[in-house]
Structure formats: C-alpha cells, structure tokens
Short mmCIF file of C-alpha atoms in Angstrom, two decimals:
data_model
loop_
_atom_site.label_atom_id
_atom_site.label_comp_id
_atom_site.label_asym_id
_atom_site.label_seq_id
_atom_site.Cartn_x
_atom_site.Cartn_y
_atom_site.Cartn_z
CA MET A 1 0.37 -2.49 -1.56
CA ALA A 2 0.20 -6.63 -0.22
CA GLU A 3 2.66 -9.30 0.52
CA VAL A 4 6.03 -8.88 -0.96
CA SER A 5 8.19 -11.13 -3.14
CA GLU A 6 10.48 -13.34 -1.30
CA SER A 7 13.65 -12.79 -3.42
CA ALA A 8 16.40 -10.61 -2.02
CA PRO A 9 19.79 -9.43 -3.04
CA SER A 10 22.73 -11.62 -3.52
CA SER A 11 24.39 -12.86 -0.37
CA ALA A 12 27.73 -13.67 -2.06
CA PRO A 13 30.67 -12.84 0.15
CA GLY A 14 31.61 -9.76 -1.86
CA ALA A 15 28.07 -8.48 -1.40
CA ARG A 16 28.25 -8.96 2.35
CA GLY A 17 31.27 -6.69 2.55
CA ARG A 18 29.25 -3.83 1.12
CA ARG A 19 26.54 -4.09 3.78
CA THR A 20 26.30 -0.49 5.16
CA GLY A 21 23.24 1.55 5.27
CA PHE A 22 20.57 2.82 2.95
CA ASP A 23 20.81 1.46 -0.61
CA TRP A 24 20.79 4.80 -2.45
CA ALA A 25 22.25 3.21 -5.58
CA GLY A 26 19.32 0.71 -5.69
CA LEU A 27 16.75 3.33 -5.15
CA ARG A 28 18.22 5.52 -8.01
CA ALA A 29 18.18 2.51 -10.30
CA ASP A 30 14.52 1.82 -9.36
CA LEU A 31 13.53 5.48 -9.87
CA ARG A 32 15.08 5.39 -13.35
CA GLY A 33 13.18 2.20 -14.05
CA ALA A 34 9.91 3.81 -12.81
CA VAL A 35 10.12 6.71 -15.39
CA PRO A 36 7.93 5.07 -18.07
CA ASP A 37 5.48 3.90 -15.45
CA ALA A 38 5.28 7.36 -13.79
CA SER A 39 4.84 9.02 -17.29
CA LEU A 40 1.89 6.88 -18.02
CA ALA A 41 0.43 7.68 -14.63
CA LEU A 42 0.78 11.36 -15.33
CA VAL A 43 -0.94 11.04 -18.66
CA LEU A 44 -3.81 9.23 -17.02
CA THR A 45 -3.98 11.80 -14.21
CA LEU A 46 -4.37 14.54 -16.90
CA LEU A 47 -7.12 12.55 -18.64
CA ILE A 48 -8.99 12.23 -15.24
CA TYR A 49 -8.49 15.96 -14.66
CA TRP A 50 -10.07 16.59 -18.09
CA LEU A 51 -13.02 14.29 -17.35
CA LEU A 52 -13.60 16.05 -13.97
CA TYR A 53 -13.32 19.47 -15.62
CA ALA A 54 -15.77 18.53 -18.22
CA ARG A 55 -18.40 17.18 -15.71
CA VAL A 56 -18.13 20.43 -13.77
CA GLU A 57 -18.72 22.45 -16.94
CA SER A 58 -21.71 20.28 -17.93
CA GLY A 59 -23.18 20.32 -14.35
CA ALA A 60 -22.95 16.63 -14.05
CA SER A 61 -20.37 16.65 -11.25
CA ALA A 62 -21.51 15.12 -7.93
CA THR A 63 -18.87 17.29 -6.19
CA VAL A 64 -20.60 20.48 -7.28
CA LYS A 65 -23.99 19.16 -5.93
CA ILE A 66 -22.24 18.88 -2.60
CA MET A 67 -20.06 22.03 -2.71
CA PRO A 68 -21.78 24.39 -5.26
CA MET A 69 -18.83 27.00 -4.92
CA LEU A 70 -16.57 24.65 -6.80
CA ALA A 71 -18.52 25.10 -9.98
CA ASP A 72 -15.87 27.47 -11.27
CA ALA A 73 -13.44 24.84 -12.56
CA ASP A 74 -10.81 27.43 -13.67
CA LYS A 75 -10.70 29.11 -10.33
CA TYR A 76 -10.55 25.80 -8.42
CA TRP A 77 -8.22 23.98 -10.80
CA MET A 78 -5.85 22.96 -8.03
CA TYR A 79 -8.68 21.18 -6.14
CA TRP A 80 -9.66 19.27 -9.24
CA MET A 81 -6.00 18.42 -9.92
CA CYS A 82 -5.90 17.02 -6.34
CA GLN A 83 -8.82 14.91 -7.06
CA ALA A 84 -7.25 13.65 -10.31
CA PHE A 85 -4.07 12.63 -8.52
CA GLY A 86 -6.07 10.89 -5.88
CA TRP A 87 -7.82 8.70 -8.38
CA SER A 88 -4.70 7.87 -10.28
CA ALA A 89 -2.98 7.05 -6.94
CA MET A 90 -5.79 4.73 -6.06
CA LEU A 91 -5.59 2.95 -9.36
CA TRP A 92 -1.81 2.51 -9.09
CA ALA A 93 -2.09 1.28 -5.59
CA TYR A 94 -4.56 -1.36 -6.80
CA ILE A 95 -2.35 -2.40 -9.59
CA THR A 96 0.78 -2.71 -7.36
CA VAL A 97 -1.13 -4.75 -4.80
CA VAL A 98 -2.13 -7.20 -7.62
CA PHE A 99 1.48 -7.52 -8.78
CA GLY A 100 2.68 -8.04 -5.25
CA LEU A 101 0.23 -10.74 -4.52
CA MET A 102 0.78 -12.54 -7.74
CA ARG A 103 4.51 -12.58 -7.07
CA SER A 104 4.38 -13.93 -3.61
CA GLY A 105 1.57 -16.35 -4.20
CA PRO A 106 0.13 -18.58 -6.92
CA ARG A 107 0.20 -17.04 -10.49
CA PRO A 108 -0.74 -18.10 -14.00
CA ARG A 109 2.05 -20.12 -15.65
CA TRP A 110 2.23 -17.82 -18.57
CA ARG A 111 5.75 -17.75 -20.25
CA TRP A 112 5.69 -13.93 -20.57
CA LEU A 113 4.58 -13.35 -16.90
CA SER A 114 7.75 -14.44 -15.10
CA ALA A 115 8.59 -13.74 -11.40
CA THR A 116 11.26 -11.37 -12.47
CA ARG A 117 8.90 -9.37 -14.66
CA LEU A 118 6.37 -9.20 -11.86
CA GLU A 119 8.99 -7.99 -9.40
CA LYS A 120 10.06 -5.22 -11.78
CA TRP A 121 6.47 -4.15 -12.34
CA HIS A 122 5.77 -4.20 -8.62
CA ARG A 123 8.76 -2.12 -7.78
CA THR A 124 8.04 0.55 -10.33
CA THR A 125 4.28 0.82 -9.60
CA SER A 126 5.02 1.00 -5.93
CA LEU A 127 7.42 4.01 -6.31
CA THR A 128 4.84 5.71 -8.62
CA THR A 129 2.10 5.11 -6.12
CA ILE A 130 4.01 6.97 -3.40
CA GLY A 131 4.69 9.87 -5.79
CA LEU A 132 0.99 10.09 -6.85
CA MET A 133 -0.10 10.03 -3.22
CA PHE A 134 2.27 12.88 -2.32
CA MET A 135 1.05 14.89 -5.36
CA HIS A 136 -2.60 14.37 -4.25
CA ALA A 137 -1.71 15.85 -0.80
CA PHE A 138 0.39 18.61 -2.38
CA PHE A 139 -2.34 19.92 -4.52
CA PHE A 140 -4.74 19.85 -1.68
CA PHE A 141 -2.12 21.97 0.17
CA THR A 142 -1.78 24.51 -2.65
CA ASP A 143 -5.58 24.83 -2.85
CA GLN A 144 -5.70 25.48 0.74
CA ILE A 145 -3.21 28.25 0.48
CA ARG A 146 -5.33 29.89 -2.20
CA ASP A 147 -8.38 29.72 -0.11
CA ASN A 148 -6.55 30.90 3.08
CA GLN A 149 -5.21 33.99 1.23
CA THR A 150 -8.76 35.39 1.01
CA ARG A 151 -8.57 35.89 4.83
CA TRP A 152 -4.99 35.87 6.01
CA SER A 153 -1.47 36.87 5.13
CA PHE A 154 0.69 34.73 2.90
CA GLY A 155 2.80 33.35 5.71
CA ARG A 156 -0.20 32.44 7.86
CA SER A 157 -1.97 30.99 4.81
CA VAL A 158 1.00 28.63 4.08
CA TRP A 159 1.41 27.49 7.72
CA THR A 160 -2.31 26.89 8.18
CA ALA A 161 -2.51 25.01 4.84
CA PHE A 162 0.59 22.93 5.89
CA VAL A 163 -1.03 21.86 9.16
CA ASP A 164 -4.37 21.01 7.48
CA SER A 165 -2.69 19.17 4.71
CA PHE A 166 0.37 17.30 6.12
CA VAL A 167 -0.06 17.17 9.93
CA PRO A 168 -2.04 14.16 11.03
CA GLY A 169 -5.09 15.30 13.00
CA GLY A 170 -4.35 19.02 11.96
CA TYR A 171 -7.57 19.28 9.87
CA ALA A 172 -10.28 19.94 12.40
CA THR A 173 -13.53 20.32 10.64
CA GLY A 174 -16.24 18.23 8.92
CA THR A 175 -15.64 14.88 7.35
CA GLY A 176 -12.06 15.85 6.71
CA GLN A 177 -10.99 15.59 10.33
CA VAL A 178 -11.33 11.84 9.93
CA ALA A 179 -10.79 11.24 6.11
CA ILE A 180 -7.65 13.49 5.92
CA LEU A 181 -6.22 11.79 8.97
CA VAL A 182 -6.86 8.37 7.35
CA GLY A 183 -5.20 9.54 4.15
CA LEU A 184 -2.13 10.95 5.89
CA LEU A 185 -1.59 7.65 7.91
CA ALA A 186 -1.62 5.80 4.56
CA LEU A 187 0.95 8.19 3.09
CA TYR A 188 3.29 8.19 6.10
CA LEU A 189 3.05 4.40 6.62
CA ALA A 190 3.84 3.83 2.96
CA LEU A 191 7.18 5.49 3.33
CA PRO A 192 8.91 3.40 6.10
CA LEU A 193 7.20 0.18 5.25
CA GLY A 194 7.72 0.37 1.61
CA LEU A 195 11.19 1.85 1.51
CA ALA A 196 12.46 -0.58 4.19
CA PHE A 197 13.53 -2.62 1.17
CA TYR A 198 16.40 -0.24 0.76
CA LEU A 199 17.58 -0.83 4.31
CA ARG A 200 17.66 -4.66 3.81
CA ASN A 201 21.51 -4.70 3.93
CA ARG A 202 21.33 -3.44 7.57
CA THR A 203 18.19 -5.14 8.77
CA GLY A 204 18.50 -8.50 6.99
CA SER A 205 16.07 -9.89 4.47
CA ARG A 206 13.71 -11.47 6.94
CA ILE A 207 13.03 -8.14 8.77
CA TRP A 208 12.46 -6.06 5.72
CA LEU A 209 10.17 -8.73 4.27
CA ALA A 210 8.24 -8.81 7.52
CA LEU A 211 7.89 -5.00 7.49
CA HIS A 212 6.84 -4.86 3.88
CA ARG A 213 4.07 -7.35 4.41
CA PHE A 214 2.38 -4.82 6.69
CA VAL A 215 2.09 -2.49 3.69
CA ILE A 216 -1.33 -4.08 2.87
CA VAL A 217 -2.66 -1.71 5.66
CA VAL A 218 -1.61 1.20 3.52
CA TYR A 219 -4.01 0.09 0.77
CA ILE A 220 -6.82 -0.60 3.27
CA LEU A 221 -6.44 3.00 4.56
CA SER A 222 -6.33 4.30 1.08
CA ILE A 223 -9.59 2.69 -0.04
CA TRP A 224 -11.18 3.80 3.19
CA HIS A 225 -10.08 7.30 2.58
CA THR A 226 -11.54 7.17 -0.95
CA LEU A 227 -15.00 5.81 0.07
CA LEU A 228 -15.24 8.11 3.15
CA TYR A 229 -14.15 11.48 1.50
CA SER A 230 -14.09 11.34 -2.36
CA SER A 231 -16.85 13.63 -3.40
CA GLN A 232 -17.16 11.71 -6.71
CA ALA A 233 -18.09 8.51 -4.77
CA TRP A 234 -19.97 10.04 -1.97
CA PHE A 235 -23.52 9.31 -3.22
CA ASP A 236 -25.18 5.90 -3.61
CA GLY A 237 -25.13 4.71 -7.25
CA PRO A 238 -23.34 2.61 -9.77
CA PHE A 239 -19.93 4.27 -9.37
CA ARG A 240 -19.66 3.87 -5.70
CA THR A 241 -20.90 0.22 -6.10
CA MET A 242 -18.25 -0.39 -8.77
CA VAL A 243 -15.46 0.93 -6.30
CA TRP A 244 -16.60 -1.65 -3.74
CA ALA A 245 -16.94 -4.45 -6.29
CA LEU A 246 -13.30 -3.86 -7.40
CA GLN A 247 -12.18 -4.89 -4.00
CA LEU A 248 -13.47 -8.43 -4.45
CA PRO A 249 -10.71 -9.61 -6.68
CA LEU A 250 -8.01 -8.13 -4.39
CA ALA A 251 -9.62 -9.84 -1.35
CA GLY A 252 -9.81 -13.14 -3.21
CA LEU A 253 -6.28 -12.81 -4.38
CA LEU A 254 -5.01 -12.02 -0.84
CA LEU A 255 -6.82 -15.03 0.62
CA TRP A 256 -5.51 -17.22 -2.15
CA ARG A 257 -1.97 -15.99 -1.49
CA LEU A 258 -2.35 -16.75 2.30
CA MET A 259 -3.78 -20.19 1.62
CA SER A 260 -1.12 -21.09 -1.11
CA PRO A 261 1.92 -19.00 -0.63
CA ALA A 262 4.90 -19.32 -3.05
CA ARG A 263 7.07 -20.34 -0.16
CA PRO A 264 6.13 -23.68 1.41
CA GLY A 265 7.54 -22.43 4.73
CA GLU A 266 4.73 -19.88 4.95
CA ARG A 267 1.88 -22.41 4.75
CA LEU A 268 -0.28 -22.50 7.79
CA ARG A 269 0.60 -26.10 8.77
CA SER A 270 4.33 -25.59 8.08
CA ARG A 271 6.73 -27.11 10.57
CA ARG A 272 8.96 -24.15 10.32
CA ASP A 273 9.51 -21.73 13.27
CA HIS A 274 7.53 -18.55 12.51
CA ALA A 275 7.83 -14.97 13.83
CA VAL A 276 4.05 -14.68 13.94
CA PRO A 277 2.27 -17.22 16.19
CA PHE A 278 0.02 -19.82 14.62
CA GLY A 279 -3.05 -18.27 16.14
CA ALA A 280 -2.32 -14.91 14.62
CA ARG A 281 -1.67 -16.39 11.19
CA LEU A 282 -4.92 -18.44 11.46
CA ALA A 283 -6.95 -15.31 12.50
CA GLY A 284 -5.43 -13.39 9.55
CA ARG A 285 -6.82 -15.94 7.17
CA ILE A 286 -10.22 -15.87 8.90
CA VAL A 287 -10.36 -12.01 8.72
CA VAL A 288 -9.58 -12.01 5.00
CA GLY A 289 -12.23 -14.63 4.38
CA ALA A 290 -14.83 -12.66 6.48
CA THR A 291 -13.88 -9.55 4.50
CA LEU A 292 -14.54 -11.24 1.25
CA VAL A 293 -18.03 -12.28 2.45
CA GLY A 294 -18.65 -8.85 3.76
CA LEU A 295 -17.79 -7.27 0.38
CA VAL A 296 -20.28 -9.59 -1.33
CA LEU A 297 -22.99 -8.62 1.20
CA VAL A 298 -22.31 -4.85 0.66
CA ILE A 299 -22.65 -5.23 -3.09
CA VAL A 300 -25.81 -7.45 -2.92
CA THR A 301 -27.61 -5.44 -0.33
CA GLY A 302 -26.56 -1.97 -1.58
CA VAL A 303 -25.71 -0.90 2.03
CA ASP A 304 -22.39 0.66 1.13
CA GLY A 305 -22.16 3.76 3.36
CA GLY A 306 -23.23 6.09 0.55
CA ARG A 307 -25.97 8.68 0.84
CA SER A 308 -28.75 10.00 -1.28
CA PRO A 309 -28.15 13.44 -3.06
CA ASP A 310 -30.83 15.17 -0.94
CA GLY A 311 -29.78 13.38 2.30
CA ALA A 312 -27.99 15.01 5.22
CA ALA A 313 -24.37 14.48 5.74
CA ALA A 314 -23.47 11.86 8.31
CA ALA A 315 -21.42 12.79 11.42
CA PRO A 316 -17.65 12.02 11.00
CA TRP A 317 -16.97 8.47 12.13
CA PRO A 318 -14.99 7.11 13.90
CA ASP A 319 -13.57 9.63 16.33
CA GLN A 320 -9.87 10.49 15.91
CA TRP A 321 -8.99 8.76 19.07
CA VAL A 322 -10.16 5.41 17.58
CA LEU A 323 -7.72 5.91 14.65
CA TRP A 324 -4.89 6.80 16.97
CA SER A 325 -5.59 3.69 19.12
CA GLY A 326 -5.64 1.59 16.02
CA LEU A 327 -2.28 3.03 14.91
CA LEU A 328 -0.84 2.22 18.38
CA VAL A 329 -1.98 -1.41 18.14
CA PHE A 330 -0.60 -1.63 14.64
CA THR A 331 2.77 -0.27 15.70
CA VAL A 332 2.90 -2.71 18.61
CA ALA A 333 2.29 -5.58 16.19
CA VAL A 334 5.10 -4.32 13.90
CA VAL A 335 7.55 -3.91 16.78
CA VAL A 336 6.75 -7.42 18.31
CA THR A 337 7.16 -9.01 14.97
CA VAL A 338 10.65 -7.37 14.41
CA LEU A 339 11.84 -8.22 17.98
CA ARG A 340 10.71 -11.89 17.57
CA LEU A 341 12.80 -12.01 14.24
CA ARG A 342 15.69 -10.42 15.90
CA GLY A 343 15.50 -12.91 18.69
CA ARG A 344 15.46 -15.91 16.30
CA ALA A 345 18.50 -14.53 14.39
CA ARG A 346 20.50 -14.23 17.72
CA ARG A 347 19.68 -17.71 18.86
CA PRO A 348 22.57 -20.18 18.47
CA SER A 349 21.87 -22.50 15.63
CA GLY A 350 21.39 -25.38 17.90
CA GLU A 351 18.47 -23.74 19.61
CA ARG A 352 16.63 -22.93 16.43
CA SER A 353 13.79 -24.87 15.13
CA THR A 354 15.10 -28.08 13.51
CA ALA A 355 11.80 -29.30 12.11
CA PRO A 356 12.55 -31.41 8.98
CA VAL A 357 12.00 -29.98 5.58
CA THR A 358 10.41 -32.25 3.06
CA GLU A 359 12.09 -32.82 -0.29
CA ALA A 360 9.09 -31.22 -1.98
CA GLU A 361 9.34 -28.03 0.17
CA ALA A 362 13.04 -27.80 -0.50
CA GLU A 363 12.54 -28.17 -4.21
CA ALA A 364 9.73 -25.53 -4.24
CA GLU A 365 11.84 -22.96 -2.36
CA VAL A 366 14.74 -23.52 -4.73
CA GLU A 367 12.46 -23.12 -7.74
CA ALA A 368 11.01 -20.04 -6.22
CA GLY A 369 14.56 -18.58 -5.41
CA THR A 370 13.64 -18.21 -1.64
CA ALA A 371 15.85 -20.85 0.00
CA PRO A 372 17.57 -19.40 3.00
CA VAL A 373 21.35 -18.86 2.83
CA ALA A 374 23.59 -19.27 5.86
CA GLY A 375 25.54 -16.13 6.67
CA ASP A 376 25.32 -13.31 9.11
CA GLY A 377 22.50 -14.43 11.32
CA THR A 378 19.76 -12.60 9.33
CA GLU A 379 19.34 -15.62 6.99
CA THR A 380 19.48 -13.45 3.90
CA GLU A 381 17.59 -15.00 1.01
CA THR A 382 18.64 -15.08 -2.63
CA GLY A 383 16.06 -14.92 -5.45
CA ALA A 384 15.38 -15.26 -9.02
CA GLY A 385 15.86 -11.64 -9.35
CA THR A 386 19.56 -11.67 -8.46
CA GLU A 387 20.27 -14.33 -11.02
CA THR A 388 18.98 -12.13 -13.90
CA GLY A 389 20.36 -8.84 -12.72
CA GLU A 390 16.94 -7.76 -11.51
CA ARG A 391 16.63 -6.47 -8.00
CA SER A 392 14.07 -7.50 -5.46
CA PRO A 393 10.65 -6.26 -5.16
CA SER A 394 8.92 -3.35 -4.33
CA PRO A 395 9.19 -0.62 -2.08
CA VAL A 396 5.58 -0.12 -1.59
CA ASP A 397 2.92 -2.37 -1.99
CA PRO A 398 2.08 -4.74 0.04
CA ARG A 399 2.27 -7.97 -1.15
#
C-alpha cells in the first residue's frame, strides 16, 4: 500500500445530490472486479502451501529446524496454510504498492499502461491484499484453537485463540508478543485507511486522499512483521537477503514519486497551500532517501537481523510500549492532517492561498485529471477514471 491516485468520482451536480454515506454500491462493484485477481491469489497461495508442505516432508524446512514439533505437516496443516496466506498477502501488498506509486507518480509512457488501467489494478489488488491478510490471521486463529483443545475446553480454546490472534497485545509469549502486534496493527490500519475511499462522498476527496496516503505505513508494518517473525526468513541466507533486496525498487519508486509527483501542486517547491507543512514534507523525502541508503548497506554488509541456525533466539524487540507510542504519534499525525484540511475547506475563498498557478501546472493537472472543481468546500477532484466509467483508486495500498 503507497500514495494513491488523485482521480476521484464525478462532481457533477447530479452526483452531489447523492452524497450520503458509505459507497456500498462502489464497494460491491470493486469486489466483483477483484474476483479474477483474488482467484489468482488463491491459486498462488495453494502453490506456496504445496511448496512449504514438500519442504517439511523432505526435511529442508527452516521452520522445522526452529520448531521440530511442526514436522508433521498433515497434523499442522492449518499452520502451514497460515504461512502460505502470509506470503501471498506480502506479495500482493508489494504489487499494489507498485501500482499505487506508478499511478500517482511518474510512469512509463506505454500505450497499454494507462492511468485508468493502473487505477483498476490498484483497486483490485488492494482489496485482495486485505482479504489475504485476514485469511493469514484466520488460519493462525484456527491452528491456535487446535492446539488449545489439547489442554482446555472448546469454549476456552476459542476465546484464548481469539485473544492471541485478533486482539492487539493479546499474544504474550516469545517473539510473537511483538511480531503479532505488528501484524495486527497492519491489518487494522489497512481497513480504515484503505476503505476511506468509500466514504469520500461524506469526507470530500482531499481528506480521503490524505488518509489513503498514510497507508504506506501498512506496508512497512507488514514487511517488518515478515522479517521479524516469518520462520522461513528467520535465518541468515540468500532468501532473507532477497526479501531485503526486493524493498529497494519500492523505496526508489516512492522517492521518485515524492520528487516528481503526477500533480504539480504536490511538488516540494509548489506555491500551493498544503495541509502538511513544508518542513514535514521535506523530512519525508529525506527519510525515504535515508531508507534507500540503509537498504543498500544492509544488503552489502549482510547485517540484516537474521541469525545462524545454531544461534540463540534474540529477545523480542522493541517492547510493546514502543509500538503503542508509535501508534499514538501516527494517530496524532493523521488527525492533525485531517483537521488542517477541514480548516482550509471552511475558510472563505478570499482567505485561501491565492498563489498563482503557472500555465504548465494547470495543463499538467488537466492532463492528469486532477484539477480541483469548485463545489461544496471539499474541492472534490475529477479524474481520468470518471471519464471512462472507471472509478477511482484503491482501497488499500498506499500510494
């Protein structure tokens, strides 16, 4: 999940009259459009499950080296299905972030790769990603029930498994007390930040776009969860290094998107009034650049947080209070951004920024389909998607 496309639904007078609440019709349409994409994801998940099963049977699984009791692949099939859904969710999250960044930033000028097509792919892969994330957690939940029933009644087994699997901070032992919290934060943030698109008729386009841009945090938490807890990537070696290396293109694409956004008004030196202060926008670009350098250093030095097969497990890090504090800071940042946008929308037109727009900027926004439309104070934007009957971008991934 990454920065989202700037197009939004039509702001024609007839459309304004239908502005009510959640866009259920739009969600249903996107879910129907995601059927082929989700079907492909399920096929891939089954292939991953088969690969994990075969590695367990052959004794090559790194997971079995860590937890020998999982060597019975038939008995622990729900655990292995959980792992398979986790890897397919990670792959789909990666793909949807790429689509999102390409839609809202520079993209190849290939005739077959239109903005409308990218939006459609981003929407469908975003919804599929949420579904895969839920299934990853669900199969962990069912495996916990199976394990609990060796000790407790069915009712207590289900309740304990629910707390361990779906309540942030509920899992209280080992690496899982940090890793599962990180994974659940990713899942629960993906829902409001991604599905805010379907509340755009109530919030206005600028607010849902601002919310959706925070979804990049969902991907960061997801890859952190993978590198911290995935037993297939726990040890040093080529596979873990590959997972790190795959983050380089994303970091580079994100930096490129920030430096050369599709909307001229989002450029760092733009004269437009922004909801996010100049200092924060500059800091964001510096952080992404530093992350890119850090990824290169991790890959070159081999210091990637893995451990040797015969090494002792590291203590869980960071403590849960650090994660909760980070969530508080993140929430404050989201709320402040929304309040600033609301304040700008309520200002009389004469008090808003009147910085001139160059002819080049105006032409670029018209070409991108992102020119603001006067209307109800939320400055709803129209986009290429509305002209072709396609709806605006993704529920999930951040672009």
